[in-house]
Amino acid sequence: MRFMVLVKASKESEAGAAPSAELIEQMGRFNEELAESGHLVQAAGLTPSAEGARLLWFDGEAEPSVVDGPFAETKELVAGVWILEGESLAEIVELMKRAPNPDRQAGTVEIRPMSGEL
């Protein structure tokens, strides 16, 4: 079963601040461990929402409206993703508890099972 792990954005990530060298190093090792264990399908960081756009569909409209970033609610934005392979949500939760956070910053990681494939 595949799971998407969403790393919620912070004020720093939305400002385009680079992670610390220590975090980059530790995250690289963590991702290598995930790959070696067969759990890692893909991992990527996202650019700040100022570089993105949203499409909004409204009732009765054939075409969506396009809204350019940045987007106001940082707590609702995503700064990075992992797609992981595992047997259960509990297994992925345990893996992600080991994700590095050397700077002890507050944050949120959301884990959701993926349903079906295209």
PDB file of N, CA, C and O in Angstrom, residues 60-108:
ATOM      1  N   GLY A  60     -21.380  25.969 -12.176  1.00  0.00           N
ATOM      2  CA  GLY A  60     -21.900  26.554 -13.400  1.00  0.00           C
ATOM      3  C   GLY A  60     -20.851  27.108 -14.347  1.00  0.00           C
ATOM      4  O   GLY A  60     -21.173  27.507 -15.457  1.00  0.00           O
ATOM      5  N   GLU A  61     -19.597  27.149 -13.914  1.00  0.00           N
ATOM      6  CA  GLU A  61     -18.532  27.691 -14.764  1.00  0.00           C
ATOM      7  C   GLU A  61     -17.823  26.559 -15.495  1.00  0.00           C
ATOM      8  O   GLU A  61     -17.492  25.533 -14.903  1.00  0.00           O
ATOM      9  N   ALA A  62     -17.579  26.742 -16.791  1.00  0.00           N
ATOM     10  CA  ALA A  62     -16.899  25.723 -17.590  1.00  0.00           C
ATOM     11  C   ALA A  62     -15.390  25.751 -17.383  1.00  0.00           C
ATOM     12  O   ALA A  62     -14.735  24.709 -17.442  1.00  0.00           O
ATOM     13  N   GLU A  63     -14.847  26.922 -17.147  1.00  0.00           N
ATOM     14  CA  GLU A  63     -13.400  27.081 -16.981  1.00  0.00           C
ATOM     15  C   GLU A  63     -13.072  27.476 -15.545  1.00  0.00           C
ATOM     16  O   GLU A  63     -13.797  28.266 -14.939  1.00  0.00           O
ATOM     17  N   PRO A  64     -11.960  26.975 -15.027  1.00  0.00           N
ATOM     18  CA  PRO A  64     -11.568  27.388 -13.677  1.00  0.00           C
ATOM     19  C   PRO A  64     -10.958  28.784 -13.682  1.00  0.00           C
ATOM     20  O   PRO A  64     -10.430  29.246 -14.698  1.00  0.00           O
ATOM     21  N   SER A  65     -11.024  29.430 -12.545  1.00  0.00           N
ATOM     22  CA  SER A  65     -10.309  30.688 -12.333  1.00  0.00           C
ATOM     23  C   SER A  65      -8.897  30.343 -11.868  1.00  0.00           C
ATOM     24  O   SER A  65      -8.697  29.358 -11.149  1.00  0.00           O
ATOM     25  N   VAL A  66      -7.942  31.143 -12.261  1.00  0.00           N
ATOM     26  CA  VAL A  66      -6.549  30.925 -11.872  1.00  0.00           C
ATOM     27  C   VAL A  66      -6.162  31.993 -10.864  1.00  0.00           C
ATOM     28  O   VAL A  66      -6.352  33.183 -11.107  1.00  0.00           O
ATOM     29  N   VAL A  67      -5.630  31.553  -9.726  1.00  0.00           N
ATOM     30  CA  VAL A  67      -5.167  32.460  -8.679  1.00  0.00           C
ATOM     31  C   VAL A  67      -3.677  32.210  -8.504  1.00  0.00           C
ATOM     32  O   VAL A  67      -3.256  31.095  -8.196  1.00  0.00           O
ATOM     33  N   ASP A  68      -2.885  33.246  -8.721  1.00  0.00           N
ATOM     34  CA  ASP A  68      -1.443  33.133  -8.533  1.00  0.00           C
ATOM     35  C   ASP A  68      -1.091  33.244  -7.060  1.00  0.00           C
ATOM     36  O   ASP A  68      -1.755  33.948  -6.306  1.00  0.00           O
ATOM     37  N   GLY A  69      -0.026  32.523  -6.644  1.00  0.00           N
ATOM     38  CA  GLY A  69       0.461  32.606  -5.281  1.00  0.00           C
ATOM     39  C   GLY A  69       1.116  33.946  -5.047  1.00  0.00           C
ATOM     40  O   GLY A  69       1.294  34.723  -5.972  1.00  0.00           O
ATOM     41  N   PRO A  70       1.466  34.270  -3.826  1.00  0.00           N
ATOM     42  CA  PRO A  70       1.457  33.406  -2.641  1.00  0.00           C
ATOM     43  C   PRO A  70       0.065  33.272  -2.034  1.00  0.00           C
ATOM     44  O   PRO A  70      -0.818  34.080  -2.298  1.00  0.00           O
ATOM     45  N   PHE A  71      -0.083  32.228  -1.247  1.00  0.00           N
ATOM     46  CA  PHE A  71      -1.348  31.944  -0.594  1.00  0.00           C
ATOM     47  C   PHE A  71      -1.217  32.248   0.894  1.00  0.00           C
ATOM     48  O   PHE A  71      -0.193  31.975   1.513  1.00  0.00           O
ATOM     49  N   ALA A  72      -2.276  32.800   1.477  1.00  0.00           N
ATOM     50  CA  ALA A  72      -2.215  33.387   2.815  1.00  0.00           C
ATOM     51  C   ALA A  72      -2.053  32.386   3.955  1.00  0.00           C
ATOM     52  O   ALA A  72      -1.297  32.623   4.881  1.00  0.00           O
ATOM     53  N   GLU A  73      -2.768  31.304   3.947  1.00  0.00           N
ATOM     54  CA  GLU A  73      -2.804  30.398   5.106  1.00  0.00           C
ATOM     55  C   GLU A  73      -1.647  29.402   5.084  1.00  0.00           C
ATOM     56  O   GLU A  73      -1.775  28.298   4.574  1.00  0.00           O
ATOM     57  N   THR A  74      -0.518  29.781   5.647  1.00  0.00           N
ATOM     58  CA  THR A  74       0.664  28.926   5.668  1.00  0.00           C
ATOM     59  C   THR A  74       0.359  27.557   6.258  1.00  0.00           C
ATOM     60  O   THR A  74       0.825  26.542   5.757  1.00  0.00           O
ATOM     61  N   LYS A  75      -0.471  27.500   7.304  1.00  0.00           N
ATOM     62  CA  LYS A  75      -0.753  26.223   7.961  1.00  0.00           C
ATOM     63  C   LYS A  75      -1.475  25.244   7.044  1.00  0.00           C
ATOM     64  O   LYS A  75      -1.505  24.050   7.311  1.00  0.00           O
ATOM     65  N   GLU A  76      -2.045  25.721   5.936  1.00  0.00           N
ATOM     66  CA  GLU A  76      -2.740  24.847   4.996  1.00  0.00           C
ATOM     67  C   GLU A  76      -1.873  24.467   3.804  1.00  0.00           C
ATOM     68  O   GLU A  76      -2.314  23.719   2.936  1.00  0.00           O
ATOM     69  N   LEU A  77      -0.654  24.961   3.740  1.00  0.00           N
ATOM     70  CA  LEU A  77       0.223  24.715   2.598  1.00  0.00           C
ATOM     71  C   LEU A  77       1.155  23.544   2.868  1.00  0.00           C
ATOM     72  O   LEU A  77       1.396  23.164   4.009  1.00  0.00           O
ATOM     73  N   VAL A  78       1.692  22.991   1.798  1.00  0.00           N
ATOM     74  CA  VAL A  78       2.602  21.852   1.878  1.00  0.00           C
ATOM     75  C   VAL A  78       3.983  22.301   1.406  1.00  0.00           C
ATOM     76  O   VAL A  78       4.110  22.972   0.384  1.00  0.00           O
ATOM     77  N   ALA A  79       5.022  21.918   2.147  1.00  0.00           N
ATOM     78  CA  ALA A  79       6.391  22.295   1.807  1.00  0.00           C
ATOM     79  C   ALA A  79       7.166  21.134   1.194  1.00  0.00           C
ATOM     80  O   ALA A  79       8.198  21.340   0.563  1.00  0.00           O
ATOM     81  N   GLY A  80       6.688  19.917   1.374  1.00  0.00           N
ATOM     82  CA  GLY A  80       7.379  18.759   0.826  1.00  0.00           C
ATOM     83  C   GLY A  80       6.529  17.521   0.938  1.00  0.00           C
ATOM     84  O   GLY A  80       5.535  17.500   1.673  1.00  0.00           O
ATOM     85  N   VAL A  81       6.908  16.499   0.172  1.00  0.00           N
ATOM     86  CA  VAL A  81       6.145  15.251   0.167  1.00  0.00           C
ATOM     87  C   VAL A  81       7.079  14.043   0.097  1.00  0.00           C
ATOM     88  O   VAL A  81       8.181  14.122  -0.435  1.00  0.00           O
ATOM     89  N   TRP A  82       6.620  12.969   0.659  1.00  0.00           N
ATOM     90  CA  TRP A  82       7.186  11.645   0.441  1.00  0.00           C
ATOM     91  C   TRP A  82       6.055  10.761  -0.056  1.00  0.00           C
ATOM     92  O   TRP A  82       4.914  10.904   0.398  1.00  0.00           O
ATOM     93  N   ILE A  83       6.354   9.865  -0.942  1.00  0.00           N
ATOM     94  CA  ILE A  83       5.455   8.758  -1.255  1.00  0.00           C
ATOM     95  C   ILE A  83       6.182   7.516  -0.777  1.00  0.00           C
ATOM     96  O   ILE A  83       7.309   7.232  -1.201  1.00  0.00           O
ATOM     97  N   LEU A  84       5.551   6.824   0.156  1.00  0.00           N
ATOM     98  CA  LEU A  84       6.166   5.668   0.787  1.00  0.00           C
ATOM     99  C   LEU A  84       5.317   4.418   0.560  1.00  0.00           C
ATOM    100  O   LEU A  84       4.097   4.498   0.442  1.00  0.00           O
ATOM    101  N   GLU A  85       5.991   3.297   0.543  1.00  0.00           N
ATOM    102  CA  GLU A  85       5.348   1.993   0.401  1.00  0.00           C
ATOM    103  C   GLU A  85       5.426   1.306   1.757  1.00  0.00           C
ATOM    104  O   GLU A  85       6.481   1.294   2.392  1.00  0.00           O
ATOM    105  N   GLY A  86       4.301   0.747   2.215  1.00  0.00           N
ATOM    106  CA  GLY A  86       4.296   0.051   3.491  1.00  0.00           C
ATOM    107  C   GLY A  86       3.086  -0.840   3.645  1.00  0.00           C
ATOM    108  O   GLY A  86       2.171  -0.802   2.821  1.00  0.00           O
ATOM    109  N   GLU A  87       3.077  -1.616   4.696  1.00  0.00           N
ATOM    110  CA  GLU A  87       1.986  -2.552   4.952  1.00  0.00           C
ATOM    111  C   GLU A  87       0.807  -1.903   5.668  1.00  0.00           C
ATOM    112  O   GLU A  87      -0.314  -2.357   5.530  1.00  0.00           O
ATOM    113  N   SER A  88       1.081  -0.861   6.464  1.00  0.00           N
ATOM    114  CA  SER A  88       0.002  -0.273   7.258  1.00  0.00           C
ATOM    115  C   SER A  88       0.329   1.171   7.622  1.00  0.00           C
ATOM    116  O   SER A  88       1.495   1.594   7.570  1.00  0.00           O
ATOM    117  N   LEU A  89      -0.702   1.900   8.000  1.00  0.00           N
ATOM    118  CA  LEU A  89      -0.516   3.262   8.482  1.00  0.00           C
ATOM    119  C   LEU A  89       0.405   3.269   9.698  1.00  0.00           C
ATOM    120  O   LEU A  89       1.294   4.109   9.809  1.00  0.00           O
ATOM    121  N   ALA A  90       0.216   2.314  10.592  1.00  0.00           N
ATOM    122  CA  ALA A  90       1.043   2.245  11.801  1.00  0.00           C
ATOM    123  C   ALA A  90       2.526   2.104  11.449  1.00  0.00           C
ATOM    124  O   ALA A  90       3.382   2.723  12.094  1.00  0.00           O
ATOM    125  N   GLU A  91       2.842   1.315  10.438  1.00  0.00           N
ATOM    126  CA  GLU A  91       4.236   1.140  10.021  1.00  0.00           C
ATOM    127  C   GLU A  91       4.824   2.471   9.525  1.00  0.00           C
ATOM    128  O   GLU A  91       5.939   2.841   9.903  1.00  0.00           O
ATOM    129  N   ILE A  92       4.067   3.201   8.716  1.00  0.00           N
ATOM    130  CA  ILE A  92       4.555   4.466   8.173  1.00  0.00           C
ATOM    131  C   ILE A  92       4.667   5.517   9.281  1.00  0.00           C
ATOM    132  O   ILE A  92       5.620   6.303   9.306  1.00  0.00           O
ATOM    133  N   VAL A  93       3.732   5.519  10.216  1.00  0.00           N
ATOM    134  CA  VAL A  93       3.819   6.432  11.364  1.00  0.00           C
ATOM    135  C   VAL A  93       5.127   6.184  12.117  1.00  0.00           C
ATOM    136  O   VAL A  93       5.850   7.118  12.458  1.00  0.00           O
ATOM    137  N   GLU A  94       5.437   4.927  12.372  1.00  0.00           N
ATOM    138  CA  GLU A  94       6.675   4.604  13.092  1.00  0.00           C
ATOM    139  C   GLU A  94       7.907   5.043  12.310  1.00  0.00           C
ATOM    140  O   GLU A  94       8.863   5.552  12.894  1.00  0.00           O
ATOM    141  N   LEU A  95       7.903   4.856  10.989  1.00  0.00           N
ATOM    142  CA  LEU A  95       9.023   5.321  10.170  1.00  0.00           C
ATOM    143  C   LEU A  95       9.187   6.831  10.283  1.00  0.00           C
ATOM    144  O   LEU A  95      10.291   7.343  10.468  1.00  0.00           O
ATOM    145  N   MET A  96       8.076   7.550  10.151  1.00  0.00           N
ATOM    146  CA  MET A  96       8.143   9.003  10.112  1.00  0.00           C
ATOM    147  C   MET A  96       8.452   9.620  11.479  1.00  0.00           C
ATOM    148  O   MET A  96       8.925  10.749  11.550  1.00  0.00           O
ATOM    149  N   LYS A  97       8.246   8.888  12.547  1.00  0.00           N
ATOM    150  CA  LYS A  97       8.654   9.373  13.865  1.00  0.00           C
ATOM    151  C   LYS A  97      10.171   9.551  13.927  1.00  0.00           C
ATOM    152  O   LYS A  97      10.676  10.304  14.748  1.00  0.00           O
ATOM    153  N   ARG A  98      10.875   8.861  13.034  1.00  0.00           N
ATOM    154  CA  ARG A  98      12.343   8.939  13.001  1.00  0.00           C
ATOM    155  C   ARG A  98      12.840  10.056  12.089  1.00  0.00           C
ATOM    156  O   ARG A  98      14.052  10.253  11.967  1.00  0.00           O
ATOM    157  N   ALA A  99      11.944  10.786  11.439  1.00  0.00           N
ATOM    158  CA  ALA A  99      12.358  11.869  10.544  1.00  0.00           C
ATOM    159  C   ALA A  99      13.160  12.899  11.334  1.00  0.00           C
ATOM    160  O   ALA A  99      12.791  13.250  12.452  1.00  0.00           O
ATOM    161  N   PRO A 100      14.248  13.376  10.762  1.00  0.00           N
ATOM    162  CA  PRO A 100      15.089  14.319  11.496  1.00  0.00           C
ATOM    163  C   PRO A 100      14.431  15.683  11.707  1.00  0.00           C
ATOM    164  O   PRO A 100      13.666  16.144  10.869  1.00  0.00           O
ATOM    165  N   ASN A 101      14.755  16.263  12.843  1.00  0.00           N
ATOM    166  CA  ASN A 101      14.342  17.630  13.177  1.00  0.00           C
ATOM    167  C   ASN A 101      15.410  18.204  14.111  1.00  0.00           C
ATOM    168  O   ASN A 101      15.143  18.457  15.282  1.00  0.00           O
ATOM    169  N   PRO A 102      16.636  18.395  13.572  1.00  0.00           N
ATOM    170  CA  PRO A 102      17.744  18.799  14.446  1.00  0.00           C
ATOM    171  C   PRO A 102      17.563  20.165  15.092  1.00  0.00           C
ATOM    172  O   PRO A 102      18.107  20.407  16.162  1.00  0.00           O
ATOM    173  N   ASP A 103      16.790  21.038  14.461  1.00  0.00           N
ATOM    174  CA  ASP A 103      16.593  22.380  15.006  1.00  0.00           C
ATOM    175  C   ASP A 103      15.419  22.441  15.974  1.00  0.00           C
ATOM    176  O   ASP A 103      15.092  23.498  16.503  1.00  0.00           O
ATOM    177  N   ARG A 104      14.743  21.296  16.174  1.00  0.00           N
ATOM    178  CA  ARG A 104      13.597  21.184  17.085  1.00  0.00           C
ATOM    179  C   ARG A 104      12.513  22.212  16.762  1.00  0.00           C
ATOM    180  O   ARG A 104      11.910  22.815  17.644  1.00  0.00           O
ATOM    181  N   GLN A 105      12.261  22.406  15.461  1.00  0.00           N
ATOM    182  CA  GLN A 105      11.234  23.347  15.041  1.00  0.00           C
ATOM    183  C   GLN A 105       9.852  22.710  15.127  1.00  0.00           C
ATOM    184  O   GLN A 105       9.684  21.514  14.883  1.00  0.00           O
ATOM    185  N   ALA A 106       8.864  23.521  15.469  1.00  0.00           N
ATOM    186  CA  ALA A 106       7.485  23.057  15.464  1.00  0.00           C
ATOM    187  C   ALA A 106       7.090  22.752  14.031  1.00  0.00           C
ATOM    188  O   ALA A 106       7.568  23.391  13.093  1.00  0.00           O
ATOM    189  N   GLY A 107       6.238  21.770  13.842  1.00  0.00           N
ATOM    190  CA  GLY A 107       5.799  21.448  12.489  1.00  0.00           C
ATOM    191  C   GLY A 107       4.768  20.339  12.505  1.00  0.00           C
ATOM    192  O   GLY A 107       4.475  19.748  13.546  1.00  0.00           O
ATOM    193  N   THR A 108       4.241  20.055  11.327  1.00  0.00           N
ATOM    194  CA  THR A 108       3.225  19.015  11.182  1.00  0.00           C
ATOM    195  C   THR A 108       3.548  18.180   9.959  1.00  0.00           C
ATOM    196  O   THR A 108       3.887  18.711   8.903  1.00  0.00           O
TER     197      THR A 108
END
